[in-house]
């Protein structure tokens, strides 16, 4: 399978390891990724909080570029994924807006490009294809799969059930990792509130970490750079703020898969965790 | 402003505000309701009562994390998250001073980065936001960690076709919706 790859801004910076591990794992699974040339930012929450037009027009340019390539899109970032899908639906729903966007960009839309999250792309490969690559089973490690908001909400752009998503658990099944049943999988991490309303976000992050600790998760697994930044980079701050004692490493789904596939840990970007993952890794002999 | 306000609020997702029967499911599921002055179901009630303008100065608009739980669960299919987006727009118009701090400021600095480079320049965005909030040293330890792990770029990496991105922003300014 060949897909147009849309890393988005985070994967070129704070979520560099998500980019590295996604590309590496994809290559080993026979998934060909072609980066969309000259892609731009999707606008994220800042755009849709400011102007409906910007929220559609910015991702629309990315959709148009992929249309030129004649490929469906893989968008590993959950926020980008939601913005691209939402723009697609809006262009379909609102011909007047579509006309304005086409006018501003000097491009037209046929609307035939599909947008996949990493979860969908991996699930589509099928359990057998994944199982065939697993050389180092993760038996003994208990993880809490964390979906957050944007992958599964709102229903219009959801890649799985908004209340009880299961795709991540399915993808990880061939690795033999123990995926826990827990209550925090689609709670909100606060996303960019960490900048503009810090105490509110810290509260949300604490709740998720608490839910994961309650079921004795050795690690969290995520497929979103914003969730990762909040849960990993801010964990120490949560501990300081609430007097808690969390030390739960947060893996990207692609990293955990890569570990099970026996890929080089450094190549998967495992050196850039804020919360040390080594204890969890030793558990499975990595 | 009044007429404009109501037509925009009604246009937002073309939904029927009158359908809300105040079941409170939005508020029950809202992860940030604890920090809101007006709770999600109260936002809808005020809109029904024609008292929407009271919302424009409300803290709730900027505490909402756009997590879409309310929209997902509403039994009347009202897209409350989308309505809040529309209210934010009018809040900035009515009270330009809200953009001096917190989320509205963050959004503004974020979009300025996108306008300028076509992509977000994370380091510049963070520094500028901290500077404007007069918290220059905030997250210094994190910044150091991230630079040492190459998790943050020193220089921006702009798109080549900046003209096209600029066209999007100028069309928006000219009143395209």
XYZ file of C-alpha atoms in Angstrom:
463
model
C 0.000 0.000 0.000
C 1.231 3.491 -0.884
C 0.049 6.574 1.019
C 0.651 10.329 0.958
C 2.323 11.087 4.281
C 1.284 14.212 6.188
C 3.522 14.529 9.261
C 2.209 17.914 10.411
C 4.212 20.451 12.415
C 4.562 18.495 15.681
C 6.143 15.463 14.069
C 8.886 17.711 12.719
C 9.621 19.000 16.230
C 8.328 17.960 19.632
C 7.059 14.623 18.334
C 10.114 13.799 16.267
C 10.201 10.260 17.648
C 6.641 9.677 16.442
C 7.768 10.587 12.929
C 10.883 8.399 13.112
C 9.081 5.363 14.482
C 6.096 5.682 12.140
C 8.319 5.802 9.062
C 10.443 2.922 10.280
C 7.564 0.649 11.247
C 5.718 1.459 8.027
C 8.750 0.513 5.976
C 9.038 -2.844 7.728
C 5.363 -3.538 7.168
C 5.571 -2.769 3.467
C 3.642 0.456 3.752
C 5.141 3.015 1.369
C 4.925 6.595 2.637
C 5.507 9.550 0.300
C 5.705 12.856 2.167
C 3.327 15.439 0.709
C 5.563 18.046 -0.937
C 5.394 21.511 0.613
C 2.579 20.647 3.043
C 1.356 23.383 5.408
C -0.035 23.483 8.955
C -3.636 22.269 9.418
C -4.385 25.231 11.701
C -5.236 23.000 14.664
C -7.467 24.339 17.442
C -6.154 27.869 16.967
C -7.754 28.044 13.511
C -11.148 26.579 14.322
C -11.361 28.759 17.451
C -10.721 31.813 15.305
C -12.337 31.443 11.910
C -14.370 28.744 10.229
C -12.829 29.687 6.903
C -9.238 29.222 8.100
C -10.204 25.946 9.758
C -11.300 24.586 6.369
C -8.976 26.379 3.949
C -5.667 25.469 5.626
C -6.287 21.699 5.612
C -7.922 22.041 2.183
C -4.558 22.940 0.669
C -3.106 19.705 2.067
C -6.046 17.720 0.663
C -5.517 19.330 -2.731
C -1.793 18.515 -2.729
C -2.569 14.862 -1.993
C -5.197 14.865 -4.713
C -2.455 15.955 -7.121
C -0.417 12.951 -6.008
C -3.383 10.661 -6.541
C -2.891 9.081 -3.124
C -4.858 8.676 0.086
C -3.391 10.403 3.138
C -1.816 8.999 6.279
C -1.988 11.533 9.102
C -0.346 10.131 12.251
C -1.099 13.270 14.312
C -4.566 12.969 15.801
C -5.181 16.721 15.629
C -4.191 16.978 11.964
C -6.255 13.872 11.253
C -9.369 15.432 12.731
C -8.832 18.779 10.972
C -8.293 17.145 7.563
C -11.364 14.957 7.954
C -13.479 17.860 9.204
C -12.391 20.065 6.283
C -13.268 17.275 3.879
C -16.773 16.977 5.324
C -17.267 20.757 5.259
C -16.202 21.016 1.603
C -18.776 18.338 0.798
C -21.509 19.924 2.898
C -21.096 23.589 2.028
C -20.724 24.371 -1.714
C -20.488 28.117 -1.072
C -17.564 27.630 1.302
C -15.974 25.215 -1.169
C -16.228 27.889 -3.859
C -14.527 30.438 -1.594
C -11.737 28.044 -0.647
C -11.163 27.112 -4.271
C -11.051 30.795 -5.151
C -8.502 31.613 -2.462
C -6.247 28.681 -3.334
C -6.688 28.666 -7.077
C -7.226 24.909 -6.785
C -10.249 22.679 -7.175
C -11.372 19.696 -5.149
C -12.763 16.449 -6.413
C -12.962 15.171 -2.863
C -11.777 11.665 -3.671
C -8.838 11.558 -1.250
C -9.342 9.510 1.902
C -7.649 10.413 5.156
C -6.392 7.660 7.450
C -5.148 7.841 11.008
C -2.228 5.602 11.918
C -4.704 3.312 13.679
C -6.743 2.787 10.530
C -3.713 2.293 8.307
C -2.214 -0.327 10.626
C -5.531 -2.082 11.232
C -6.033 -2.295 7.482
C -2.810 -4.234 7.092
C -4.425 -6.958 9.159
C -3.408 -8.937 12.199
C -1.463 -11.524 10.223
C 0.794 -8.996 8.532
C 1.560 -7.473 11.926
C 2.058 -10.824 13.620
C 4.509 -11.873 10.919
C 6.839 -9.051 11.957
C 6.733 -9.626 15.717
C 10.037 -11.143 16.788
C 10.212 -9.899 20.365
C 6.855 -10.381 22.079
C 6.042 -7.914 24.843
C 4.662 -10.535 27.210
C 4.524 -9.322 30.780
C 4.120 -5.632 30.027
C 0.760 -4.101 30.952
C -0.222 -1.037 28.951
C -3.168 1.322 28.989
C -4.153 2.337 25.447
C -4.927 6.021 25.446
C -6.939 7.461 22.538
C -7.725 10.947 23.807
C -10.261 13.043 21.931
C -9.441 13.833 18.365
C -9.033 10.314 16.999
C -12.480 9.272 18.108
C -14.509 12.477 18.426
C -16.691 13.975 17.031
C -18.526 10.996 15.482
C -18.424 12.603 12.027
C -14.638 12.184 11.846
C -14.167 9.293 14.257
C -11.852 6.426 13.299
C -13.361 4.125 15.942
C -16.184 3.970 18.465
C -16.159 7.323 20.332
C -16.968 5.739 23.694
C -15.280 2.323 23.574
C -12.536 2.397 20.941
C -10.690 -0.893 20.382
C -8.448 -0.379 17.337
C -5.252 0.170 19.317
C -5.838 -2.983 21.361
C -6.413 -4.938 18.146
C -3.245 -3.615 16.539
C -1.209 -4.466 19.617
C -2.701 -7.962 20.078
C -0.022 -9.717 17.957
C 2.715 -8.221 20.179
C 1.276 -10.156 23.173
C 1.394 -6.992 25.292
C -1.270 -6.990 27.994
C -3.769 -4.232 27.117
C -5.693 -3.177 30.200
C -9.339 -2.372 30.564
C -9.427 1.092 32.082
C -11.589 4.183 32.367
C -9.305 6.870 30.984
C -8.860 5.845 27.367
C -10.827 8.681 25.802
C -10.610 11.338 28.484
C -9.260 14.698 27.324
C -5.637 15.643 28.170
C -6.337 19.357 27.803
C -4.242 19.716 24.631
C -3.093 23.329 24.222
C -4.798 24.425 27.453
C -1.396 23.613 28.954
C -0.309 26.952 27.460
C -3.341 29.118 28.056
C -5.047 27.575 31.108
C -2.325 25.556 32.757
C -4.023 24.514 35.993
C -7.024 23.195 34.114
C -4.828 21.049 31.870
C -2.741 19.778 34.789
C -5.951 18.572 36.425
C -6.955 16.625 33.323
C -3.492 15.100 32.946
C -3.496 14.060 36.598
C -6.853 12.312 36.167
C -5.573 10.255 33.245
C -2.351 9.296 35.021
C -4.384 8.387 38.089
C -6.706 6.152 36.062
C -3.701 4.413 34.491
C -2.000 3.974 37.871
C -5.147 2.475 39.354
C -5.052 -0.446 36.925
C -1.282 -0.750 37.472
C -0.302 0.163 33.932
C 3.429 -0.128 33.297
C 3.078 2.327 30.434
C 0.622 4.380 28.429
C 0.308 4.081 24.661
C -0.792 6.986 22.523
C -1.141 7.983 18.875
C -1.223 11.758 19.317
C 1.688 14.198 19.744
C -0.347 16.545 21.948
C -1.403 13.741 24.285
C 2.180 12.536 24.407
C 3.573 15.964 25.251
C 1.041 16.501 28.010
C 1.337 13.055 29.573
C 5.104 12.614 29.269
C 6.659 16.086 29.379
C 4.248 17.398 32.001
C 4.239 14.411 34.324
C 6.903 15.876 36.587
C 4.992 19.127 36.789
C 1.827 17.222 37.724
C 3.759 15.505 40.513
C 5.082 18.831 41.739
C 1.695 20.513 41.557
C -0.400 17.798 43.181
C 2.222 16.102 45.347
C 1.721 12.871 43.432
C 4.309 10.309 42.507
C 3.573 9.149 38.965
C 6.332 7.622 36.866
C 4.474 6.126 33.916
C 6.331 6.163 30.588
C 4.305 7.054 27.520
C 5.020 5.221 24.262
C 3.799 6.082 20.821
C 1.906 3.172 19.285
C 4.514 3.041 16.516
C 7.336 2.821 19.069
C 5.757 -0.080 20.932
C 5.125 -1.935 17.677
C 8.692 -1.234 16.604
C 10.060 -2.662 19.858
C 8.054 -5.841 19.327
C 9.347 -5.972 15.766
C 12.884 -6.013 17.133
C 13.861 -2.672 15.618
C 16.704 -0.584 16.992
C 15.535 1.324 20.065
C 17.503 4.433 19.204
C 16.102 4.490 15.673
C 12.613 4.410 17.213
C 13.449 7.582 19.145
C 13.357 5.900 22.539
C 16.057 8.204 23.876
C 13.803 11.229 24.021
C 11.306 10.253 26.704
C 10.979 12.605 29.634
C 9.702 9.819 31.895
C 12.320 7.078 31.744
C 10.929 4.007 29.921
C 13.814 1.694 30.763
C 12.115 -0.110 33.641
C 9.144 -0.954 31.446
C 11.474 -2.086 28.673
C 13.538 -4.313 30.940
C 10.322 -6.079 31.855
C 10.177 -7.467 28.348
C 13.911 -7.897 28.002
C 14.519 -4.943 25.688
C -23.633 43.301 15.904
C -26.873 41.808 17.180
C -28.294 40.549 13.931
C -24.931 39.365 12.746
C -24.393 37.551 16.008
C -27.616 35.594 15.812
C -27.310 34.663 12.180
C -23.768 33.411 12.736
C -24.685 31.474 15.858
C -27.598 29.897 14.009
C -25.490 29.217 10.966
C -22.906 27.415 13.069
C -23.470 23.839 11.954
C -27.022 24.747 10.916
C -28.421 23.416 14.121
C -31.530 23.820 16.155
C -30.691 25.460 19.436
C -34.342 25.183 20.442
C -34.080 21.379 20.451
C -32.059 21.403 23.666
C -34.235 20.204 26.581
C -31.553 20.729 29.206
C -30.824 17.094 29.992
C -27.366 18.129 31.180
C -25.521 15.311 29.427
C -23.046 17.800 27.925
C -22.129 19.169 31.316
C -21.990 15.718 32.908
C -19.376 14.581 30.387
C -17.456 17.849 30.077
C -13.928 17.351 31.457
C -13.445 21.070 32.127
C -16.900 21.965 33.500
C -15.281 22.234 36.936
C -13.407 25.335 35.755
C -16.278 26.978 33.839
C -18.398 29.902 34.996
C -21.280 28.936 32.684
C -21.574 25.156 32.301
C -22.173 23.728 28.808
C -25.941 23.216 29.253
C -26.199 26.760 30.613
C -24.516 28.092 27.486
C -27.292 26.547 25.416
C -29.988 27.818 27.785
C -28.701 31.376 27.547
C -28.708 31.110 23.759
C -32.324 29.859 23.836
C -33.308 32.775 26.041
C -31.707 35.259 23.677
C -29.128 36.208 26.262
C -26.174 35.015 24.240
C -24.260 38.230 24.639
C -23.752 37.474 28.317
C -21.614 34.583 27.165
C -19.159 36.695 25.243
C -17.265 37.731 28.347
C -17.460 34.272 29.880
C -14.414 32.306 30.945
C -16.095 29.090 29.782
C -15.408 29.886 26.127
C -11.654 29.809 26.665
C -11.569 26.939 29.130
C -13.299 24.620 26.646
C -10.644 22.261 25.265
C -12.646 21.422 22.108
C -12.631 17.752 23.102
C -16.024 17.253 21.396
C -17.523 15.127 24.167
C -20.621 17.363 24.353
C -21.099 17.235 20.583
C -20.613 13.469 20.547
C -23.140 12.735 23.291
C -25.901 15.281 22.693
C -29.160 13.362 22.198
C -30.496 16.296 20.152
C -27.494 16.356 17.817
C -26.511 19.881 18.732
C -22.869 20.615 17.927
C -22.056 22.579 21.062
C -18.302 22.582 20.392
C -18.984 24.290 17.073
C -21.272 26.828 18.765
C -18.529 27.632 21.250
C -16.162 28.266 18.333
C -18.662 30.786 16.944
C -19.019 32.449 20.343
C -15.235 32.752 20.612
C -15.207 34.664 17.381
C -17.703 37.212 18.695
C -16.035 37.339 22.073
C -12.811 38.516 20.426
C -14.738 41.121 18.479
C -16.626 42.435 21.480
C -13.668 42.336 23.863
C -10.428 42.659 21.917
C -8.587 42.767 25.232
C -9.221 39.023 25.761
C -6.416 38.321 23.307
C -3.866 39.754 25.709
C -3.446 36.533 27.660
C -4.332 32.871 27.974
C -5.848 30.810 25.170
C -6.961 33.667 22.890
C -3.419 35.032 22.981
C -1.991 31.569 22.341
C -4.292 31.055 19.339
C -3.301 34.427 17.936
C 0.438 33.817 18.275
C -0.030 30.311 16.831
C -1.829 31.586 13.742
C 0.699 34.355 13.264
C 3.342 31.645 13.032
C 1.287 29.728 10.465
C 0.668 32.895 8.468
C 4.337 33.744 8.409
C 5.905 30.334 7.761
C 3.029 28.158 6.601
C 3.929 25.853 9.482
C 4.195 26.249 13.215
C 7.614 27.339 14.403
C 7.390 25.794 17.873
C 10.350 27.545 19.496
C 9.357 30.979 18.219
C 5.739 30.395 19.207
C 6.631 29.383 22.757
C 9.082 32.233 23.279
C 6.715 34.815 21.885
C 3.805 33.548 23.941
C 5.854 33.511 27.147
C 7.186 36.967 26.412
C 3.709 38.389 25.868
C 2.485 36.765 29.045
C 5.539 38.195 30.830
C 6.611 34.728 31.953
C 9.869 34.566 30.103
C 11.406 31.823 32.194
C 8.421 29.514 32.157
C 9.310 25.924 31.204
C 12.992 26.724 30.936
C 13.921 23.248 32.203
C 11.635 21.611 29.630
C 13.064 23.747 26.851
C 16.555 22.686 27.803
C 15.555 19.018 27.814
C 13.845 19.315 24.451
C 16.716 21.123 22.789
C 19.180 18.520 24.043
C 16.993 15.715 22.602
C 16.416 17.595 19.355
C 12.716 17.634 20.159
C 12.546 21.266 19.164
C 14.027 23.012 16.142
C 16.140 26.100 16.493
C 15.084 27.562 13.164
C 11.727 27.659 11.378
C 11.166 25.401 8.390
C 8.862 27.436 6.162
C 6.818 26.160 3.217
C 8.096 27.150 -0.207
C 4.828 28.371 -1.620
C 4.221 31.058 0.988
C 2.069 32.967 -1.464
C -0.610 30.323 -1.374
C -0.727 30.333 2.409
C -0.853 34.134 2.379
C -3.821 33.962 -0.006
C -5.748 31.881 2.522
C -5.188 34.487 5.212
C -6.049 37.431 2.992
C -9.243 35.732 1.787
C -10.181 35.243 5.434
C -9.549 38.910 6.165
C -11.709 39.935 3.251
C -14.626 38.247 4.941
C -14.788 34.783 3.431
C -16.374 32.495 5.991
